[in-house]
Amino acid sequence: STEWTAEDPYAEPAKATSNICDAVAAVYASESRQGRVLVADGTYRPTKTVMSTVFEAVAVLDRNVAIVGNDADPSQVFVDFTPETRASAFVLSHAKAQLSGITVKALSRLPTAAEEEYTSIGQAINLTAGTVSNCVVTGCDRLKGTAILTQVPVSISGGTFTDGKIVDNVSTCQPNSPPYARHGAVFVNGGTLQRTLVAGNGAAYGDQRYAGGVALLSGLVRDCEICHNFLDVARAGLSGDSPTIGTAAGVHMRGGMIERCHIHDNTNLTSLAEVMPGWDATTFVYASGGAFIIRYGKMRNCLITGCKYGLRANAAVGVYFRTAGAKLTQELGCAYMSTHAGFLD
């Protein structure tokens, strides 16, 4: 609680602590080593944290523990996390771990290009097992002037992220900067993202970024609305990747399944070569406003409308298929805004 007396083990509201990590530690120290941490309404700016590998965290849930905020209105429980080092605010790695009813903002520090491997670690939520429900992730970015790279706001490699919002996470940088913020607003490499709004996310001058909204490598994305995400002058791929790996403002797929999603009003402006002096335009001409499907990604029963892309060849408004392994079945609609609304290469 923001009104606290901090009497360990914080077993009643009058004896609450203001540090979420202390409350989790009290549960871990109990005889059962499992239970719930109830977080009262308020704004929390954690100064006491725990470490998860090399990341500073508000809480690491590696046991049967639930953190419960305000499920009726998650905006009433706001965690604003700006650590001195790399951020991964909430880490879930147990099958029965739970996080619900909380809004999270995190700003990370990855000061050198040598820390590229950490960009796929969720700076607000890093989910490898368990369940995140009814949570909002918003406002995530790098700390200006102190970081080159940006971690993805939400990373899912196991477990389920459900009934939430991932909104308004916008990365900004200067032209010709090193690569950063590669994986979109949410990176799914296993596990499930479902019934979630992914909206208003993106990057300006995002060198080598895959997606504005969702980057899907494996796992399942279903029953989501993915809209109003954007990329502006984002060169495709990781170092050593073929430039044909492409970019998408909405969904970039290299595997996994996406189904029953509405992908709409996403804008990809990856084609503006003149903004990046000296860059070869052919490096980033493969682009889609809605979805870019490469290798073995599968999409079914999705509605794609109102998406846009920059004025460059080899681009698609709706869906761009880059390899024969990509599949689209029972697509319900596509916004035919150019001659390349759907492009199969």
Short mmCIF file of C-alpha atoms in Angstrom, two decimals:
data_model
loop_
_atom_site.label_atom_id
_atom_site.label_comp_id
_atom_site.label_asym_id
_atom_site.label_seq_id
_atom_site.Cartn_x
_atom_site.Cartn_y
_atom_site.Cartn_z
CA SER A 1 0.00 0.00 0.00
CA THR A 2 1.07 3.63 -0.41
CA GLU A 3 -0.12 4.06 3.18
CA TRP A 4 2.03 1.71 5.19
CA THR A 5 3.62 0.85 8.51
CA ALA A 6 5.69 -2.04 7.15
CA GLU A 7 5.29 -4.63 9.90
CA ASP A 8 6.64 -7.91 8.60
CA PRO A 9 5.00 -10.21 7.41
CA TYR A 10 2.55 -7.52 6.20
CA ALA A 11 -0.41 -9.83 6.79
CA GLU A 12 -3.10 -7.15 7.07
CA PRO A 13 -3.73 -3.74 5.45
CA ALA A 14 -2.71 -1.77 8.56
CA LYS A 15 0.71 -3.45 8.47
CA ALA A 16 1.31 -3.22 4.73
CA THR A 17 4.63 -2.47 3.06
CA SER A 18 5.13 -0.05 0.18
CA ASN A 19 7.65 -2.37 -1.49
CA ILE A 20 6.13 -5.09 -3.63
CA CYS A 21 9.34 -7.11 -3.52
CA ASP A 22 9.21 -7.16 0.32
CA ALA A 23 5.66 -8.50 0.23
CA VAL A 24 6.67 -11.24 -2.21
CA ALA A 25 9.65 -12.11 -0.02
CA ALA A 26 7.33 -12.44 2.99
CA VAL A 27 5.22 -14.97 1.10
CA TYR A 28 8.34 -16.89 0.11
CA ALA A 29 9.41 -16.94 3.77
CA SER A 30 6.08 -18.35 4.94
CA GLU A 31 5.67 -22.01 5.83
CA SER A 32 3.68 -22.79 2.68
CA ARG A 33 5.92 -20.63 0.46
CA GLN A 34 2.88 -19.73 -1.61
CA GLY A 35 0.05 -17.22 -1.45
CA ARG A 36 -1.15 -13.83 -2.67
CA VAL A 37 0.23 -10.31 -2.54
CA LEU A 38 -2.59 -7.75 -2.59
CA VAL A 39 -1.61 -4.34 -3.96
CA ALA A 40 -3.82 -1.39 -2.97
CA ASP A 41 -4.65 1.46 -5.36
CA GLY A 42 -1.93 4.03 -5.79
CA THR A 43 1.21 4.94 -7.72
CA TYR A 44 4.33 2.96 -6.87
CA ARG A 45 7.86 4.01 -7.83
CA PRO A 46 9.91 1.08 -6.55
CA THR A 47 13.31 1.86 -5.07
CA LYS A 48 13.85 -1.54 -3.48
CA THR A 49 14.23 -4.30 -6.04
CA VAL A 50 15.50 -7.82 -6.60
CA MET A 51 17.75 -9.19 -9.30
CA SER A 52 16.72 -11.60 -12.05
CA THR A 53 19.98 -12.67 -13.69
CA VAL A 54 21.35 -9.29 -14.85
CA PHE A 55 18.00 -7.50 -14.66
CA GLU A 56 16.63 -5.37 -11.85
CA ALA A 57 13.04 -6.40 -11.03
CA VAL A 58 10.15 -5.27 -8.88
CA ALA A 59 9.23 -8.92 -8.34
CA VAL A 60 10.39 -12.34 -9.50
CA LEU A 61 7.59 -14.92 -9.31
CA ASP A 62 9.32 -18.28 -9.51
CA ARG A 63 6.92 -19.99 -7.10
CA ASN A 64 3.16 -20.38 -6.64
CA VAL A 65 2.54 -16.72 -5.83
CA ALA A 66 -0.02 -14.25 -7.19
CA ILE A 67 0.28 -10.46 -7.25
CA VAL A 68 -3.22 -8.98 -7.44
CA GLY A 69 -4.00 -5.32 -7.99
CA ASN A 70 -7.32 -3.79 -9.04
CA ASP A 71 -8.96 -6.16 -11.52
CA ALA A 72 -11.95 -3.81 -11.88
CA ASP A 73 -9.68 -0.92 -12.94
CA PRO A 74 -5.98 -1.73 -13.44
CA SER A 75 -5.18 1.96 -13.99
CA GLN A 76 -5.68 2.50 -10.26
CA VAL A 77 -2.54 0.47 -9.48
CA PHE A 78 0.32 2.09 -11.36
CA VAL A 79 3.91 0.82 -11.13
CA ASP A 80 6.38 3.33 -12.58
CA PHE A 81 9.75 1.57 -12.73
CA THR A 82 12.98 3.35 -13.66
CA PRO A 83 15.92 1.39 -12.26
CA GLU A 84 19.58 2.29 -12.40
CA THR A 85 20.35 -0.73 -14.59
CA ARG A 86 18.54 -3.02 -17.01
CA ALA A 87 14.83 -3.36 -16.28
CA SER A 88 12.53 -6.36 -16.14
CA ALA A 89 9.83 -5.15 -13.77
CA PHE A 90 7.80 -8.35 -13.33
CA VAL A 91 9.36 -11.73 -14.09
CA LEU A 92 7.11 -14.83 -14.06
CA SER A 93 8.74 -18.24 -14.37
CA HIS A 94 6.46 -20.65 -12.45
CA ALA A 95 3.45 -22.43 -13.95
CA LYS A 96 1.17 -21.19 -11.13
CA ALA A 97 2.60 -17.67 -10.85
CA GLN A 98 0.05 -14.92 -11.50
CA LEU A 99 0.03 -11.17 -12.07
CA SER A 100 -3.26 -9.29 -12.47
CA GLY A 101 -4.89 -5.88 -12.25
CA ILE A 102 -1.77 -3.73 -12.55
CA THR A 103 -0.55 -1.02 -14.95
CA VAL A 104 3.20 -1.05 -15.60
CA LYS A 105 5.57 1.49 -17.11
CA ALA A 106 9.29 0.70 -17.32
CA LEU A 107 12.31 2.51 -18.71
CA SER A 108 15.42 0.42 -19.32
CA ARG A 109 19.11 1.16 -19.65
CA LEU A 110 21.03 -0.84 -22.26
CA PRO A 111 23.92 1.54 -22.86
CA THR A 112 25.94 -0.29 -25.53
CA ALA A 113 25.30 -2.20 -28.72
CA ALA A 114 27.09 -5.14 -27.07
CA GLU A 115 23.94 -5.76 -25.01
CA GLU A 116 21.89 -6.58 -28.09
CA GLU A 117 20.99 -10.02 -26.68
CA TYR A 118 18.94 -8.35 -23.94
CA THR A 119 16.53 -6.55 -26.29
CA SER A 120 14.20 -9.58 -26.26
CA ILE A 121 13.80 -9.46 -22.45
CA GLY A 122 10.56 -7.74 -21.43
CA GLN A 123 11.29 -4.52 -19.61
CA ALA A 124 7.79 -4.32 -18.09
CA ILE A 125 6.79 -8.01 -18.11
CA ASN A 126 8.95 -11.03 -18.89
CA LEU A 127 6.71 -14.11 -18.98
CA THR A 128 8.23 -17.59 -19.31
CA ALA A 129 5.54 -19.47 -17.32
CA GLY A 130 2.36 -18.63 -15.43
CA THR A 131 -0.43 -16.16 -16.20
CA VAL A 132 -0.63 -12.40 -16.67
CA SER A 133 -4.23 -11.17 -16.81
CA ASN A 134 -5.99 -7.82 -16.91
CA CYS A 135 -2.73 -5.86 -16.92
CA VAL A 136 -1.77 -2.74 -18.89
CA VAL A 137 1.73 -2.04 -20.20
CA THR A 138 2.26 1.53 -21.37
CA GLY A 139 4.91 4.21 -21.77
CA CYS A 140 7.93 1.91 -22.09
CA ASP A 141 11.02 3.28 -23.83
CA ARG A 142 14.74 3.63 -23.35
CA LEU A 143 16.11 6.25 -20.98
CA LYS A 144 17.10 9.13 -23.23
CA GLY A 145 20.76 9.97 -23.20
CA THR A 146 21.69 6.86 -21.22
CA ALA A 147 20.77 3.96 -23.51
CA ILE A 148 21.27 2.95 -27.11
CA LEU A 149 19.12 -0.18 -27.19
CA THR A 150 15.55 -0.65 -26.01
CA GLN A 151 14.12 -3.84 -24.55
CA VAL A 152 10.77 -5.03 -25.77
CA PRO A 153 8.00 -3.91 -23.34
CA VAL A 154 6.48 -7.42 -23.07
CA SER A 155 8.22 -10.72 -23.80
CA ILE A 156 6.32 -14.03 -23.81
CA SER A 157 8.21 -17.32 -24.14
CA GLY A 158 5.76 -19.44 -22.15
CA GLY A 159 2.58 -19.12 -20.12
CA THR A 160 -0.40 -16.93 -21.04
CA PHE A 161 -0.87 -13.16 -21.32
CA THR A 162 -4.61 -12.56 -21.46
CA ASP A 163 -7.29 -9.85 -21.31
CA GLY A 164 -4.81 -7.00 -21.18
CA LYS A 165 -3.58 -3.91 -23.01
CA ILE A 166 -0.16 -3.16 -24.49
CA VAL A 167 -0.54 0.44 -25.59
CA ASP A 168 1.42 3.59 -26.37
CA ASN A 169 4.93 2.20 -26.04
CA VAL A 170 6.86 4.39 -28.47
CA SER A 171 10.63 4.25 -28.96
CA THR A 172 12.39 7.28 -30.35
CA CYS A 173 15.98 7.73 -31.47
CA GLN A 174 18.18 9.85 -33.70
CA PRO A 175 18.80 9.03 -37.38
CA ASN A 176 21.80 6.78 -38.09
CA SER A 177 21.84 5.48 -34.52
CA PRO A 178 22.82 1.89 -33.66
CA PRO A 179 20.09 -0.78 -33.73
CA TYR A 180 17.52 -0.83 -30.96
CA ALA A 181 13.96 -1.82 -30.03
CA ARG A 182 13.88 -4.71 -32.47
CA HIS A 183 10.96 -6.81 -31.41
CA GLY A 184 7.90 -4.58 -31.40
CA ALA A 185 5.67 -3.89 -28.41
CA VAL A 186 5.35 -7.59 -27.62
CA PHE A 187 7.69 -10.42 -28.59
CA VAL A 188 6.08 -13.89 -28.61
CA ASN A 189 8.47 -16.82 -28.79
CA GLY A 190 6.30 -19.50 -27.19
CA GLY A 191 3.26 -19.30 -24.95
CA THR A 192 0.02 -17.47 -25.73
CA LEU A 193 -1.08 -13.87 -26.18
CA GLN A 194 -4.88 -13.64 -26.22
CA ARG A 195 -7.79 -11.22 -25.88
CA THR A 196 -5.40 -8.27 -25.68
CA LEU A 197 -5.36 -4.81 -27.26
CA VAL A 198 -2.00 -3.97 -28.87
CA ALA A 199 -2.34 -0.35 -29.99
CA GLY A 200 -0.44 2.87 -30.52
CA ASN A 201 3.00 1.29 -30.29
CA GLY A 202 5.91 1.93 -32.60
CA ALA A 203 9.31 3.37 -33.34
CA ALA A 204 10.76 6.42 -35.05
CA TYR A 205 14.19 5.93 -36.65
CA GLY A 206 14.15 2.32 -35.43
CA ASP A 207 17.15 0.80 -37.17
CA GLN A 208 16.69 -2.95 -37.71
CA ARG A 209 13.28 -3.23 -36.08
CA TYR A 210 10.92 -6.02 -37.08
CA ALA A 211 7.50 -4.84 -35.90
CA GLY A 212 5.54 -1.93 -34.53
CA GLY A 213 3.01 -4.14 -32.75
CA VAL A 214 3.62 -7.90 -32.45
CA ALA A 215 6.75 -9.89 -33.36
CA LEU A 216 5.84 -13.60 -33.45
CA LEU A 217 8.56 -16.23 -33.67
CA SER A 218 6.65 -19.18 -32.18
CA GLY A 219 3.60 -19.68 -30.02
CA LEU A 220 0.03 -18.46 -30.42
CA VAL A 221 -1.62 -15.05 -30.80
CA ARG A 222 -5.41 -15.15 -30.86
CA ASP A 223 -8.51 -12.99 -30.40
CA CYS A 224 -6.47 -9.77 -30.23
CA GLU A 225 -6.99 -6.30 -31.68
CA ILE A 226 -3.73 -5.00 -33.19
CA CYS A 227 -4.17 -1.44 -34.37
CA HIS A 228 -2.69 2.05 -34.82
CA ASN A 229 0.87 0.76 -34.48
CA PHE A 230 3.58 2.27 -36.64
CA LEU A 231 7.15 2.10 -37.92
CA ASP A 232 8.97 5.14 -39.26
CA VAL A 233 12.23 4.56 -41.15
CA ALA A 234 12.98 1.17 -39.60
CA ARG A 235 15.64 -0.88 -41.32
CA ALA A 236 14.86 -4.60 -41.38
CA GLY A 237 16.55 -7.47 -39.63
CA LEU A 238 19.31 -8.22 -37.18
CA SER A 239 22.98 -7.95 -38.02
CA GLY A 240 23.71 -10.62 -40.59
CA ASP A 241 20.05 -11.11 -41.52
CA SER A 242 18.96 -10.88 -45.12
CA PRO A 243 17.24 -7.53 -45.69
CA THR A 244 14.32 -9.50 -47.13
CA ILE A 245 13.29 -10.48 -43.59
CA GLY A 246 11.15 -7.36 -43.78
CA THR A 247 9.14 -5.20 -41.40
CA ALA A 248 5.49 -4.86 -40.44
CA ALA A 249 3.68 -2.11 -38.59
CA GLY A 250 1.12 -4.60 -37.25
CA VAL A 251 2.45 -8.18 -37.03
CA HIS A 252 5.79 -9.64 -38.11
CA MET A 253 5.71 -13.46 -38.20
CA ARG A 254 8.59 -15.89 -38.58
CA GLY A 255 6.67 -18.80 -37.08
CA GLY A 256 3.78 -19.62 -34.79
CA MET A 257 0.07 -19.06 -35.33
CA ILE A 258 -2.13 -15.99 -35.29
CA GLU A 259 -5.89 -16.43 -35.47
CA ARG A 260 -9.14 -14.51 -35.07
CA CYS A 261 -7.38 -11.16 -34.78
CA HIS A 262 -8.42 -7.78 -36.14
CA ILE A 263 -5.34 -6.05 -37.56
CA HIS A 264 -6.24 -2.54 -38.62
CA ASP A 265 -5.00 1.01 -39.19
CA ASN A 266 -1.31 0.21 -38.78
CA THR A 267 1.16 2.34 -40.75
CA ASN A 268 4.59 1.34 -42.04
CA LEU A 269 6.80 4.18 -43.32
CA THR A 270 9.93 2.06 -43.65
CA SER A 271 10.59 3.24 -47.18
CA LEU A 272 11.77 6.82 -46.68
CA ALA A 273 15.41 6.29 -47.65
CA GLU A 274 16.15 9.99 -48.00
CA VAL A 275 15.84 10.44 -44.23
CA MET A 276 18.84 8.16 -43.69
CA PRO A 277 21.74 9.64 -45.69
CA GLY A 278 23.97 7.00 -47.20
CA TRP A 279 21.62 4.07 -46.59
CA ASP A 280 20.93 1.77 -49.49
CA ALA A 281 17.18 1.86 -50.17
CA THR A 282 17.16 -1.82 -51.10
CA THR A 283 18.05 -2.65 -47.50
CA PHE A 284 14.54 -1.97 -46.27
CA VAL A 285 12.07 -2.17 -49.14
CA TYR A 286 10.33 -5.31 -47.90
CA ALA A 287 7.50 -3.97 -45.78
CA SER A 288 3.87 -4.40 -44.85
CA GLY A 289 1.37 -2.19 -43.11
CA GLY A 290 -0.63 -5.09 -41.71
CA ALA A 291 1.34 -8.35 -41.49
CA PHE A 292 4.62 -9.68 -42.85
CA ILE A 293 4.79 -13.49 -42.91
CA ILE A 294 8.11 -15.19 -43.49
CA ARG A 295 9.29 -18.78 -43.13
CA TYR A 296 6.59 -20.82 -41.37
CA GLY A 297 4.18 -18.35 -39.83
CA LYS A 298 0.48 -19.22 -40.17
CA MET A 299 -2.46 -16.83 -40.07
CA ARG A 300 -6.12 -17.80 -40.14
CA ASN A 301 -9.52 -16.18 -39.69
CA CYS A 302 -8.07 -12.68 -39.36
CA LEU A 303 -9.53 -9.37 -40.53
CA ILE A 304 -7.00 -6.90 -41.95
CA THR A 305 -8.25 -3.42 -42.77
CA GLY A 306 -7.12 0.17 -43.14
CA CYS A 307 -3.35 -0.45 -43.00
CA LYS A 308 -0.82 1.70 -44.90
CA TYR A 309 2.77 1.53 -46.10
CA GLY A 310 5.40 3.90 -47.52
CA LEU A 311 5.92 4.48 -51.22
CA ARG A 312 8.33 1.72 -52.10
CA ALA A 313 8.24 -1.41 -54.26
CA ASN A 314 7.96 -4.87 -52.68
CA ALA A 315 5.54 -3.63 -50.05
CA ALA A 316 2.01 -4.63 -49.11
CA VAL A 317 -0.82 -2.79 -47.46
CA GLY A 318 -2.38 -5.89 -45.91
CA VAL A 319 -0.24 -9.05 -45.94
CA TYR A 320 3.21 -9.69 -47.41
CA PHE A 321 4.20 -13.38 -47.86
CA ARG A 322 7.95 -13.74 -48.11
CA THR A 323 8.39 -17.55 -48.31
CA ALA A 324 6.47 -20.55 -49.49
CA GLY A 325 6.15 -21.82 -45.92
CA ALA A 326 3.93 -18.89 -44.98
CA LYS A 327 0.21 -19.64 -44.95
CA LEU A 328 -2.98 -17.60 -44.81
CA THR A 329 -6.33 -19.36 -44.54
CA GLN A 330 -9.87 -18.01 -44.50
CA GLU A 331 -8.84 -14.38 -44.47
CA LEU A 332 -11.98 -12.29 -44.00
CA GLY A 333 -10.91 -9.02 -45.54
CA CYS A 334 -8.11 -6.82 -46.78
CA ALA A 335 -7.94 -3.10 -47.46
CA TYR A 336 -7.14 -2.74 -51.15
CA MET A 337 -5.35 0.58 -51.00
CA SER A 338 -2.78 -0.21 -53.69
CA THR A 339 -1.94 -2.80 -56.31
CA HIS A 340 0.01 -4.71 -53.63
CA ALA A 341 -2.64 -5.18 -50.96
CA GLY A 342 -1.38 -8.76 -50.67
CA PHE A 343 2.00 -9.74 -52.07
CA LEU A 344 3.36 -13.29 -52.38
CA ASP A 345 7.08 -13.45 -53.14
#
